[in-house]
mmCIF file of C-alpha atoms in Angstrom:
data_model
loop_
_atom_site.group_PDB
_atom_site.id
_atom_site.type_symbol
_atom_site.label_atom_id
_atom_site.label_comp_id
_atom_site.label_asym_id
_atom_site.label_seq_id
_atom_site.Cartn_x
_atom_site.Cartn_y
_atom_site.Cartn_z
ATOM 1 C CA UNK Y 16 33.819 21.140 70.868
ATOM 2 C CA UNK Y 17 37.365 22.158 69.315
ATOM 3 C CA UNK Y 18 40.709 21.307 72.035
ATOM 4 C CA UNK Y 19 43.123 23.812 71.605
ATOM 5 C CA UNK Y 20 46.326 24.176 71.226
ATOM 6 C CA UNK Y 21 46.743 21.289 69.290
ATOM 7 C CA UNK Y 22 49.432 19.138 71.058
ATOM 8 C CA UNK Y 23 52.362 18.037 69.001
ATOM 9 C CA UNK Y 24 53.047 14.260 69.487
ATOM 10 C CA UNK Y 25 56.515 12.504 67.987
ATOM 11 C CA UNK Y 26 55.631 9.144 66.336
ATOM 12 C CA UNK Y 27 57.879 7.427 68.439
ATOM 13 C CA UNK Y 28 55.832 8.808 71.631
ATOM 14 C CA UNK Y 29 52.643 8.077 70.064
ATOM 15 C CA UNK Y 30 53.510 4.364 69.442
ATOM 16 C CA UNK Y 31 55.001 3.950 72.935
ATOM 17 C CA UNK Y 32 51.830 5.421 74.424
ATOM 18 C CA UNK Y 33 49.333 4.525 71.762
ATOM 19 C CA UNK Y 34 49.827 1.950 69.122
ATOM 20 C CA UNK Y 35 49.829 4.077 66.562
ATOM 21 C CA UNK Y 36 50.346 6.980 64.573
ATOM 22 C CA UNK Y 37 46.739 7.854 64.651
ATOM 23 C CA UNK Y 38 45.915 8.096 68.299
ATOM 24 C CA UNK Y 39 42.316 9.293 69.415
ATOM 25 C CA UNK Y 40 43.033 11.576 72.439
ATOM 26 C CA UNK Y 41 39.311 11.696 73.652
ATOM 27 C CA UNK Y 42 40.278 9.372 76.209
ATOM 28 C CA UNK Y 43 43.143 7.878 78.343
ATOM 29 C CA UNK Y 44 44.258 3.925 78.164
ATOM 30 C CA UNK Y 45 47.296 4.714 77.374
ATOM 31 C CA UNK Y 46 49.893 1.654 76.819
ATOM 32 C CA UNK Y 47 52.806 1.246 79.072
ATOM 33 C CA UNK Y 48 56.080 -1.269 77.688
ATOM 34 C CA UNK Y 49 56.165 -4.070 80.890
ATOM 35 C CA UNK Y 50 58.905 -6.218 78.885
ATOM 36 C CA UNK Y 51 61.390 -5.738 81.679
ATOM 37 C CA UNK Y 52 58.800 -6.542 84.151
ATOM 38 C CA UNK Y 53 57.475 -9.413 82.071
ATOM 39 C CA UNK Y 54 61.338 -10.826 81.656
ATOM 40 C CA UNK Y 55 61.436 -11.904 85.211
ATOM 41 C CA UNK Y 56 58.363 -13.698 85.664
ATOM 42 C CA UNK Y 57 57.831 -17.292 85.828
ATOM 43 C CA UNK Y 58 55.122 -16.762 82.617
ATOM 44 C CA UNK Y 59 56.950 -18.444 79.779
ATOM 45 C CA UNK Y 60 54.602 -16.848 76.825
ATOM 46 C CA UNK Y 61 56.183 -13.003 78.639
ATOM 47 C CA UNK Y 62 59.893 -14.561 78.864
ATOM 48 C CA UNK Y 63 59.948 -16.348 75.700
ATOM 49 C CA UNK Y 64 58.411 -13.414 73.571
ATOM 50 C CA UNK Y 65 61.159 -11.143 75.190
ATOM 51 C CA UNK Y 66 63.760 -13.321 74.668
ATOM 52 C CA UNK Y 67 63.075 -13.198 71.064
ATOM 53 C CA UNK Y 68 63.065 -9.961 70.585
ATOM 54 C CA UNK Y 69 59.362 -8.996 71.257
ATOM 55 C CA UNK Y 70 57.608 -6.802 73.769
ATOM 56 C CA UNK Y 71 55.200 -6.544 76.423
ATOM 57 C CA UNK Y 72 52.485 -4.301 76.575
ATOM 58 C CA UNK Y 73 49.675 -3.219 78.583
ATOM 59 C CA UNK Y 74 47.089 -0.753 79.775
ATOM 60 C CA UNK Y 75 44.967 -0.354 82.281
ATOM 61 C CA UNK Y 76 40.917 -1.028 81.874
ATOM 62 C CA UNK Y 77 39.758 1.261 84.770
ATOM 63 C CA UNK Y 78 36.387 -0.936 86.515
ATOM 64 C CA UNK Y 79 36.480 -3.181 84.610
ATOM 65 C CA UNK Y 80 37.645 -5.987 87.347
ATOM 66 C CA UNK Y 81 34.170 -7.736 87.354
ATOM 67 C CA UNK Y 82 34.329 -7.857 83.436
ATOM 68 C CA UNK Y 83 32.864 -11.563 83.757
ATOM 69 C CA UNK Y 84 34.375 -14.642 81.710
ATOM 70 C CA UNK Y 85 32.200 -13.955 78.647
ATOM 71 C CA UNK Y 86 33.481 -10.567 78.561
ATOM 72 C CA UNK Y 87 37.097 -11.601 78.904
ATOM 73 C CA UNK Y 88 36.715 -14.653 76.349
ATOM 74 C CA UNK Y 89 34.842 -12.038 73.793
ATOM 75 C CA UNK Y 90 38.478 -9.722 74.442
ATOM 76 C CA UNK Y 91 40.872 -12.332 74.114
ATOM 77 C CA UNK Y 92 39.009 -13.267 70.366
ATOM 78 C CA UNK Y 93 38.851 -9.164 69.812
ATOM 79 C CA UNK Y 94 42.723 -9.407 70.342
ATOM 80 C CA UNK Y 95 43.048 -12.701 68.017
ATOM 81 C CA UNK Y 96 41.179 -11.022 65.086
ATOM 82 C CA UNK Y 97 43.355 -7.939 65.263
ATOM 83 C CA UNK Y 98 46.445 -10.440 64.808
ATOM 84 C CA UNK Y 99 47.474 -11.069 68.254
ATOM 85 C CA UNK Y 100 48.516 -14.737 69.554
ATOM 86 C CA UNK Y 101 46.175 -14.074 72.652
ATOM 87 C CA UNK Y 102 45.691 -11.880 75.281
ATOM 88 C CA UNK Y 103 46.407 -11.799 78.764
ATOM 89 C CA UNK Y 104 43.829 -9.998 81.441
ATOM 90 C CA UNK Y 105 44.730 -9.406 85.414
ATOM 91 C CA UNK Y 106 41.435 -8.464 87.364
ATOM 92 C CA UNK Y 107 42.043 -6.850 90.646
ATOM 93 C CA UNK Y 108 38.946 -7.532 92.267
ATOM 94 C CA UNK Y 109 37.495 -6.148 95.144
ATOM 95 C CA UNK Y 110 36.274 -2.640 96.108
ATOM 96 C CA UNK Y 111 38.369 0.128 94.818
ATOM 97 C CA UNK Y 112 41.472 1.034 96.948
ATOM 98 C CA UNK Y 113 44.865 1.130 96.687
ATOM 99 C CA UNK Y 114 47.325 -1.751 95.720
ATOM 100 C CA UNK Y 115 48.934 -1.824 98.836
ATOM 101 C CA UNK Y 116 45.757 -3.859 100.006
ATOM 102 C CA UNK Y 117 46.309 -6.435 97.426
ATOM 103 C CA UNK Y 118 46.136 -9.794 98.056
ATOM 104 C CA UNK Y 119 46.778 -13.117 96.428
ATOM 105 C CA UNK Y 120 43.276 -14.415 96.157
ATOM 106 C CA UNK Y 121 41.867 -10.861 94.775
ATOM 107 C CA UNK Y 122 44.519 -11.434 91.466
ATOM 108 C CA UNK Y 123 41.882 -13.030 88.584
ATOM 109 C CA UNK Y 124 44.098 -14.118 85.829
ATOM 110 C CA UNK Y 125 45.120 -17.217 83.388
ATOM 111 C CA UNK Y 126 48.596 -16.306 84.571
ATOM 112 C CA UNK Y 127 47.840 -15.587 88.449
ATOM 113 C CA UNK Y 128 49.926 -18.919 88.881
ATOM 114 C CA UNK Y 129 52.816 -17.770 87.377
ATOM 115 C CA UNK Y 130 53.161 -13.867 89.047
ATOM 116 C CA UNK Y 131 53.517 -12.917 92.779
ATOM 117 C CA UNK Y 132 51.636 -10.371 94.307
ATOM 118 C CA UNK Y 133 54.852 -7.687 94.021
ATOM 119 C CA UNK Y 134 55.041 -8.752 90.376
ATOM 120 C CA UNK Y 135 51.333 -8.219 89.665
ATOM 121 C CA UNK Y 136 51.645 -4.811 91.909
ATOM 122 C CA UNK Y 137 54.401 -3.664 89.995
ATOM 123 C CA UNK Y 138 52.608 -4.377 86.747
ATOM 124 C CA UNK Y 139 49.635 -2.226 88.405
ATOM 125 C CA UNK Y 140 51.511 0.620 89.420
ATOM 126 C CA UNK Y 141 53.394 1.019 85.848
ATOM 127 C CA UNK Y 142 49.959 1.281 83.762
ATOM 128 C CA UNK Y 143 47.749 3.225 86.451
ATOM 129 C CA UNK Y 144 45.726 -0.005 87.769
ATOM 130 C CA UNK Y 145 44.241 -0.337 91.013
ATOM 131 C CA UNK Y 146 42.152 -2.813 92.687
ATOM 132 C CA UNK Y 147 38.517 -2.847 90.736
ATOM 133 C CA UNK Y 148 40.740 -2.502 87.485
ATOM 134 C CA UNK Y 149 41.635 -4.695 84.989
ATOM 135 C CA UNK Y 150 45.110 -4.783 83.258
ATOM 136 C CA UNK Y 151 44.831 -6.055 79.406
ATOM 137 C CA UNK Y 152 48.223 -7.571 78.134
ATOM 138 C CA UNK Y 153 49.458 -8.096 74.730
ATOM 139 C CA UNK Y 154 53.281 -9.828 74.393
ATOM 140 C CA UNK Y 155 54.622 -10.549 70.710
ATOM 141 C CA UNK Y 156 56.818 -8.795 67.687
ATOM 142 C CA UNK Y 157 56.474 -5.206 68.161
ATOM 143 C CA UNK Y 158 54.472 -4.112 64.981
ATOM 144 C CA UNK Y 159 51.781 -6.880 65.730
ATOM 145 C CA UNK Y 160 51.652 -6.035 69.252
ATOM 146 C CA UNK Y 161 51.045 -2.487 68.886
ATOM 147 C CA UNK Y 162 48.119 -2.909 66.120
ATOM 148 C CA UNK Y 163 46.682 -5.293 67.625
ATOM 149 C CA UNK Y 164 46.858 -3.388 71.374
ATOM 150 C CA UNK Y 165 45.630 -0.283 69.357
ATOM 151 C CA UNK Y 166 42.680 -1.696 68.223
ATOM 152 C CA UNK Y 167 41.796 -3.454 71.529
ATOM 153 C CA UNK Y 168 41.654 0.291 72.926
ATOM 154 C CA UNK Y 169 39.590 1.923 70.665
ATOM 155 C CA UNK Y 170 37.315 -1.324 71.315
ATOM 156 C CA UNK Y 171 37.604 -0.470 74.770
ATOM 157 C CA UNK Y 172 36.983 3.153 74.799
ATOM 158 C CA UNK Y 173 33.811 2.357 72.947
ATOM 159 C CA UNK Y 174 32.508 0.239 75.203
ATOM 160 C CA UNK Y 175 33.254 2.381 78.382
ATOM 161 C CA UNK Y 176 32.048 4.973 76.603
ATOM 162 C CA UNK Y 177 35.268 7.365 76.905
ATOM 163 C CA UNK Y 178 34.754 9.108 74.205
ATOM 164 C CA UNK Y 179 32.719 12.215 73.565
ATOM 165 C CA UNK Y 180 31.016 12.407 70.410
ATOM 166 C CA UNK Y 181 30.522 15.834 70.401
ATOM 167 C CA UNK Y 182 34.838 16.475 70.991
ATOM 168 C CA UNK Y 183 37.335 17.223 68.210
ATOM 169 C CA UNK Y 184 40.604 16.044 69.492
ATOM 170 C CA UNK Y 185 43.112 17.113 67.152
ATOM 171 C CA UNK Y 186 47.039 16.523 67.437
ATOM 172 C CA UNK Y 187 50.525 16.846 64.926
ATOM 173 C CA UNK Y 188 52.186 13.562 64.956
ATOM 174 C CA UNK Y 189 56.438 14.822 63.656
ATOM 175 C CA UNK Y 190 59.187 13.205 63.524
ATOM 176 C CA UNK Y 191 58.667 10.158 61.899
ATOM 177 C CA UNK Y 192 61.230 7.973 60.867
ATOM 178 C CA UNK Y 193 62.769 8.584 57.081
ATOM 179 C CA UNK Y 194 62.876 4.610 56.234
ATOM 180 C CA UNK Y 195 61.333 1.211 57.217
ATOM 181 C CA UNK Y 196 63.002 -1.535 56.827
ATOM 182 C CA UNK Y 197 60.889 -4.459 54.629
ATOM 183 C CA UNK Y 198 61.581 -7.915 55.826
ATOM 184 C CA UNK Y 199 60.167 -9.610 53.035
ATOM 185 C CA UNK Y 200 62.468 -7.685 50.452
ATOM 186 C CA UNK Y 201 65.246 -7.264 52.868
ATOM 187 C CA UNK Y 202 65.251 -3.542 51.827
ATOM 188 C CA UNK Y 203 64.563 -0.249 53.071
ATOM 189 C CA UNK Y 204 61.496 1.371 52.011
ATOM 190 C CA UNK Y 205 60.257 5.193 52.128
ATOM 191 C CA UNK Y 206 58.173 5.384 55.391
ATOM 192 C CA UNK Y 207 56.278 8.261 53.132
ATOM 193 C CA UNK Y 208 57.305 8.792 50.115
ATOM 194 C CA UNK Y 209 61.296 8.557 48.353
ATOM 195 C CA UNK Y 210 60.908 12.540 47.960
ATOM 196 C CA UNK Y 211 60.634 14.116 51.710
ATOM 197 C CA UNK Y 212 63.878 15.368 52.859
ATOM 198 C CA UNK Y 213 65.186 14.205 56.381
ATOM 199 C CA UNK Y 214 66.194 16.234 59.141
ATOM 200 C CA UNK Y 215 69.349 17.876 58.810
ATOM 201 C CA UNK Y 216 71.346 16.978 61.369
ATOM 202 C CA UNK Y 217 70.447 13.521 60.412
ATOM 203 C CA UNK Y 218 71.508 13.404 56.849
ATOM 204 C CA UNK Y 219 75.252 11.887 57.598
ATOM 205 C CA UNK Y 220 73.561 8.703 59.188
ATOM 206 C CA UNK Y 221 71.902 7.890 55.358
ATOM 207 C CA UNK Y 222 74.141 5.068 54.490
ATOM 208 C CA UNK Y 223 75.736 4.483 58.066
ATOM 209 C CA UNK Y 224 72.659 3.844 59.832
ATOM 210 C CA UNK Y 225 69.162 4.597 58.243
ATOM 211 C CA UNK Y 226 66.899 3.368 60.590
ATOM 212 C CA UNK Y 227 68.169 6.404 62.481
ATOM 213 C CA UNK Y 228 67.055 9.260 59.896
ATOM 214 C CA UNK Y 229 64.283 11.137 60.876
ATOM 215 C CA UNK Y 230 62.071 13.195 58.132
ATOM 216 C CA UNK Y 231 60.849 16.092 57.967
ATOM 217 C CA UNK Y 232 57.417 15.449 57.677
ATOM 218 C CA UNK Y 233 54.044 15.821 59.678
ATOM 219 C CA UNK Y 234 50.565 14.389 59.844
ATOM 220 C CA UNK Y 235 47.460 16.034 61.049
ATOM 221 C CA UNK Y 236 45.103 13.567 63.152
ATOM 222 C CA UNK Y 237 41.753 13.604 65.312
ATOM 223 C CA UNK Y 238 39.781 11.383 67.144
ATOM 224 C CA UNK Y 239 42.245 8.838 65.463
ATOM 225 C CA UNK Y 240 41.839 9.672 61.606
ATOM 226 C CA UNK Y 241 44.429 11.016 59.656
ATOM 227 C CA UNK Y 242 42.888 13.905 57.955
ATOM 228 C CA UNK Y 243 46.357 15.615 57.061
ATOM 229 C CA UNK Y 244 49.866 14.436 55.588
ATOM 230 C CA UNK Y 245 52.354 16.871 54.259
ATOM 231 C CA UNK Y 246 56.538 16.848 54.284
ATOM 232 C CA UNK Y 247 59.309 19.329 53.418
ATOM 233 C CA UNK Y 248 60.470 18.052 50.006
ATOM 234 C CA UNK Y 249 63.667 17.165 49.040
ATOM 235 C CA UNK Y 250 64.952 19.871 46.204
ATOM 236 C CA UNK Y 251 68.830 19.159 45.738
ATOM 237 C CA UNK Y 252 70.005 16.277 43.160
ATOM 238 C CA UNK Y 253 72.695 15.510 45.256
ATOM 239 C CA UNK Y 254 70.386 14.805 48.476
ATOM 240 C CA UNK Y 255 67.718 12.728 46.544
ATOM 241 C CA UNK Y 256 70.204 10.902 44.426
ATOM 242 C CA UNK Y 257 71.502 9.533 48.097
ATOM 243 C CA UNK Y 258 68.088 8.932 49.202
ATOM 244 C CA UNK Y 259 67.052 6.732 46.006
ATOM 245 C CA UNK Y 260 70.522 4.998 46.549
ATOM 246 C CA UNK Y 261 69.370 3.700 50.035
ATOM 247 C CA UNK Y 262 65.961 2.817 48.445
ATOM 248 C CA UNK Y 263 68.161 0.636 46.669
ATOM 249 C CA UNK Y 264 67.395 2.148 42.906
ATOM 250 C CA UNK Y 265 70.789 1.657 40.774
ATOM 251 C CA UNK Y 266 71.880 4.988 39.012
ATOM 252 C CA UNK Y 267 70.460 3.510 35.397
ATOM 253 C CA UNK Y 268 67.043 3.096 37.238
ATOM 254 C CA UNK Y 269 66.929 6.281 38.674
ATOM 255 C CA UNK Y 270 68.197 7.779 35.243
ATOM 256 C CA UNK Y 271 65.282 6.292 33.623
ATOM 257 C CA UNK Y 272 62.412 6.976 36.163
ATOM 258 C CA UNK Y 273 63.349 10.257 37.850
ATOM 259 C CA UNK Y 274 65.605 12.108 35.261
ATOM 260 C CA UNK Y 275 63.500 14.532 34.813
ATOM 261 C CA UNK Y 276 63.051 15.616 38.731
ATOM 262 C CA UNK Y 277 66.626 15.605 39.187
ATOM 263 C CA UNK Y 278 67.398 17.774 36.200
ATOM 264 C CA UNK Y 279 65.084 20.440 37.197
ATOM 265 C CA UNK Y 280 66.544 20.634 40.473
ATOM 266 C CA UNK Y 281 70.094 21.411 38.506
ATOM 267 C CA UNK Y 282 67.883 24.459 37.724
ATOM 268 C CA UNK Y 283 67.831 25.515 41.316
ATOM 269 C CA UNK Y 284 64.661 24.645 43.263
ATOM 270 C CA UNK Y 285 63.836 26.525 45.835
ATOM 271 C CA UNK Y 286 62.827 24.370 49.577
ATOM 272 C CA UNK Y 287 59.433 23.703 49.236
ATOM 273 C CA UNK Y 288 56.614 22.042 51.282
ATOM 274 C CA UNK Y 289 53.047 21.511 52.177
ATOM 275 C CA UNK Y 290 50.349 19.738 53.307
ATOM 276 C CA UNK Y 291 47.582 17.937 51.635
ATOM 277 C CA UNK Y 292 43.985 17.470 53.984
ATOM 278 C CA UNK Y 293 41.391 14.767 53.065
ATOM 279 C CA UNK Y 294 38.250 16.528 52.658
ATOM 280 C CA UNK Y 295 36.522 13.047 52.771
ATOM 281 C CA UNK Y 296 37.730 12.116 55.998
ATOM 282 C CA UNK Y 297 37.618 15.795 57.520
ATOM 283 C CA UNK Y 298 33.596 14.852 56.736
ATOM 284 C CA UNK Y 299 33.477 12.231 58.263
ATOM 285 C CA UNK Y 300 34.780 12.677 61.244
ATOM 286 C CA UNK Y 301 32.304 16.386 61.046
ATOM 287 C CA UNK Y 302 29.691 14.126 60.595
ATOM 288 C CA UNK Y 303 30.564 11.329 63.023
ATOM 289 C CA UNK Y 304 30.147 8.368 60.563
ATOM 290 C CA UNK Y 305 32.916 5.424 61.212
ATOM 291 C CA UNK Y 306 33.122 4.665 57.343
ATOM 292 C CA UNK Y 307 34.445 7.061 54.861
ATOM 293 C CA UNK Y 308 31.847 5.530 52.094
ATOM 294 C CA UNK Y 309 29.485 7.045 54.077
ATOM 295 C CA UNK Y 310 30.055 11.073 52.921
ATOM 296 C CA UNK Y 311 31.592 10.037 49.146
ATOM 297 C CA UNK Y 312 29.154 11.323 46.694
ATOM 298 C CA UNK Y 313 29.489 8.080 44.341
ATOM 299 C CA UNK Y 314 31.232 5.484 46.689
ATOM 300 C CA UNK Y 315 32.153 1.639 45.456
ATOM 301 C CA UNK Y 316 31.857 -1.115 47.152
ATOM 302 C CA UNK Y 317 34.107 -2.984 49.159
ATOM 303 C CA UNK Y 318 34.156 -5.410 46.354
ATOM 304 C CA UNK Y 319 35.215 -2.130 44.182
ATOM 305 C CA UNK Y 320 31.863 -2.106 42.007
ATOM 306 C CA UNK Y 321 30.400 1.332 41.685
ATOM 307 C CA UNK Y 322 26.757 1.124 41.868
ATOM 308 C CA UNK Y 323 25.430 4.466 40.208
ATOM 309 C CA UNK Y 324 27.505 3.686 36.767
ATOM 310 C CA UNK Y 325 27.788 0.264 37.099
ATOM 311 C CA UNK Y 326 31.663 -0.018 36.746
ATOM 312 C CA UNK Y 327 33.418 -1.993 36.348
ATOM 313 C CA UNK Y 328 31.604 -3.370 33.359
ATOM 314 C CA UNK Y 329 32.407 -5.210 29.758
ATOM 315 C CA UNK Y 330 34.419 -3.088 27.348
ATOM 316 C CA UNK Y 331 34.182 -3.611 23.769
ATOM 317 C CA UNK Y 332 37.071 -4.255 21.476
ATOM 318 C CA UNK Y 333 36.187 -0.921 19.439
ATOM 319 C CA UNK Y 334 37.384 1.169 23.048
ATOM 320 C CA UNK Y 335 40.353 -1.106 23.480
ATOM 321 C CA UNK Y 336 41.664 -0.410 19.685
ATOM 322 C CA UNK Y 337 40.984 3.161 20.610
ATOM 323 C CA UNK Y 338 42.772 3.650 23.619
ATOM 324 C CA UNK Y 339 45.538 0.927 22.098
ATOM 325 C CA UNK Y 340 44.684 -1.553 24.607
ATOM 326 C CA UNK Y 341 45.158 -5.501 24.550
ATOM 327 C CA UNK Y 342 43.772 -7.611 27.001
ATOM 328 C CA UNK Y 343 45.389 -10.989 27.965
ATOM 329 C CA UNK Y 344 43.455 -12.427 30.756
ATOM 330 C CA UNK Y 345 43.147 -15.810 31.297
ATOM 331 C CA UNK Y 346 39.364 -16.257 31.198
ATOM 332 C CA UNK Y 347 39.633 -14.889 27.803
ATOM 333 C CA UNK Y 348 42.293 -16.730 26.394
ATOM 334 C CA UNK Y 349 40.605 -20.075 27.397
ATOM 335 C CA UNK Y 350 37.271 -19.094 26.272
ATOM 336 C CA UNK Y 351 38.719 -17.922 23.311
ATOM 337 C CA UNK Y 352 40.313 -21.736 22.807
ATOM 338 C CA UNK Y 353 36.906 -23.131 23.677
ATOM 339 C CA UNK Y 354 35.263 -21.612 21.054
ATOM 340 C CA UNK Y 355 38.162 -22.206 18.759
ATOM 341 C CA UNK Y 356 37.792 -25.934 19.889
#
């Protein structure tokens, strides 16, 4: 079953409401950003994380209130896997109403100490909850939170079954941003690729402020695969020469790796685009397999050994001196100086 139109998400909208750029649309849970909330609670994991520049975030587990502590405890390790410091769950137990109704001893949580009943409420009414609900809780840096609160959704949606198999939930996800910044560099880095052109009305922020740029590119997802990426390329010399600059390439290095590009555009290229599907993962998702390996005629092995031709495997010195290749790896240098020995 196909959904049409296809809906047309931003990336910063999907990663508010989803986690991700990827979002599977077959069902709700969507997240909801309770840092203010969080910030003035008595819960010193929520106050600390926001006072150091993390978030808070949440969605609501709909009936899932008399999850028991098994359940919870299998979660809260889901959540630790996925790279989050723990997990925080609020059961609202008792038959399903309205939150006015809620009381003190109906609030199941590690942290029921530490939030009133308006606090808790508040929380409730933000991501959907109500009592028979459960509300899951991530807090931490923003990228870790959001993976980690990603995955814990699709886990959920499995288990409550939210999904139909039988649905094709496609949607665009634009406007993402032109650069990422790389903390352990301390440099910004192409979000796509160094050659997709940004918006146009955002081209005076690229050395003022580049974490504002948007690009001008688009990706094609359903049931949370990416089975489309394409951009609008850059084709002036003057526009990707600023571009590379914020990459932080020196003129020299650009010279040397992307003269060639840059003197064809002298030439006058015309504005150019497109879009590039993975047939693979179209397959897949066709077939309803959850691992691409699955529909690749000759896949390898998550240890990278192909199994049909046996690669990789021992060359002989007759196709290195062919191809003009020298190997220095360590296992051969010292077994070379054993049997030199």
């Amino acid at each position: 079953k196909l959904v049409t139109p296809f809906p047309r998400l931003t990336y910063a909208d999907s990663m508010a409401r989803f986690g991700t750029d990827k979002p599977d649309l077959r069902f709700g849970l969507e997240m909801s950003d309770i840092s203010d909330m969080a910030a003035d609670t008595e819960f010193r994991v929520f106050t600390s994380t926001v006072e150091n520049g993390g978030i808070v975030k949440a969605f609501n587990a709909p009936g899932c209130a008399s999850f028991s502590r098994r359940q919870v405890d299998g979660l809260i390790d889901f959540a630790k896997l996925n790279g989050a410091m723990g997990l925080v769950t609020i059961a609202l137990n008792g038959e399903p109403g309205p939150l006015n109704d809620l009381t003190q001893e109906q609030i199941r949580s590690a942290a029921a100490r530490f939030l009133s009943v308006d606090q808790v409420r508040e929380i409730a009414n933000r991501v959907g909850a109500r009592i028979g609900d459960m509300i899951l809780i991530i807090a931490g840096q923003e990228k870790t939170t959001n993976f980690a609160l990603n995955a814990l959704r699709n886990e959920m949606g499995a288990r409550l079954e939210l999904a139909d198999p039988n649905e094709l939930d496609f949607c665009f996800v634009v406007d993402f941003p032109l650069f990422e910044y790389n903390e352990t560099t301390e440099r910004w880095d192409a979000m796509h690729h160094a050659f997709t052109s940004p918006k146009n009305d955002d081209e005076q922020y690229l050395e003022s402020d580049p974490a504002r740029v948007i690009a001008n590119c688009y990706d094609l997802v359903a049931n949370g695969v990416e089975l489309a990426s394409g951009s609008i390329r850059i084709h002036t010399a003057e526009l990707q020469e600023r571009v590379f600059a914020v990459l932080g390439y020196t003129k020299e290095q650009v010279r040397q790796r992307f003269g060639q590009l840059l003197t064809a555009f002298e030439y006058g290229a015309p504005p150019h685009g497109g879009i590039a599907p993975g047939i693979d993962r179209l397959i897949m998702v066709l077939t309803g397999r959850d691992n691409i390996r699955d529909v690749i005629a000759f896949p390898k092995t998550q240890n990278a050994v192909d199994p049909l031709f046996g690669a990789p495997d021992v060359v002989d010195q007759e196709q290195l001196d062919e191809l003009h290749l020298k190997l220095n790896l360590p296992e051969v240098a010292e077994a070379k100086a054993g049997a030199n020995g």
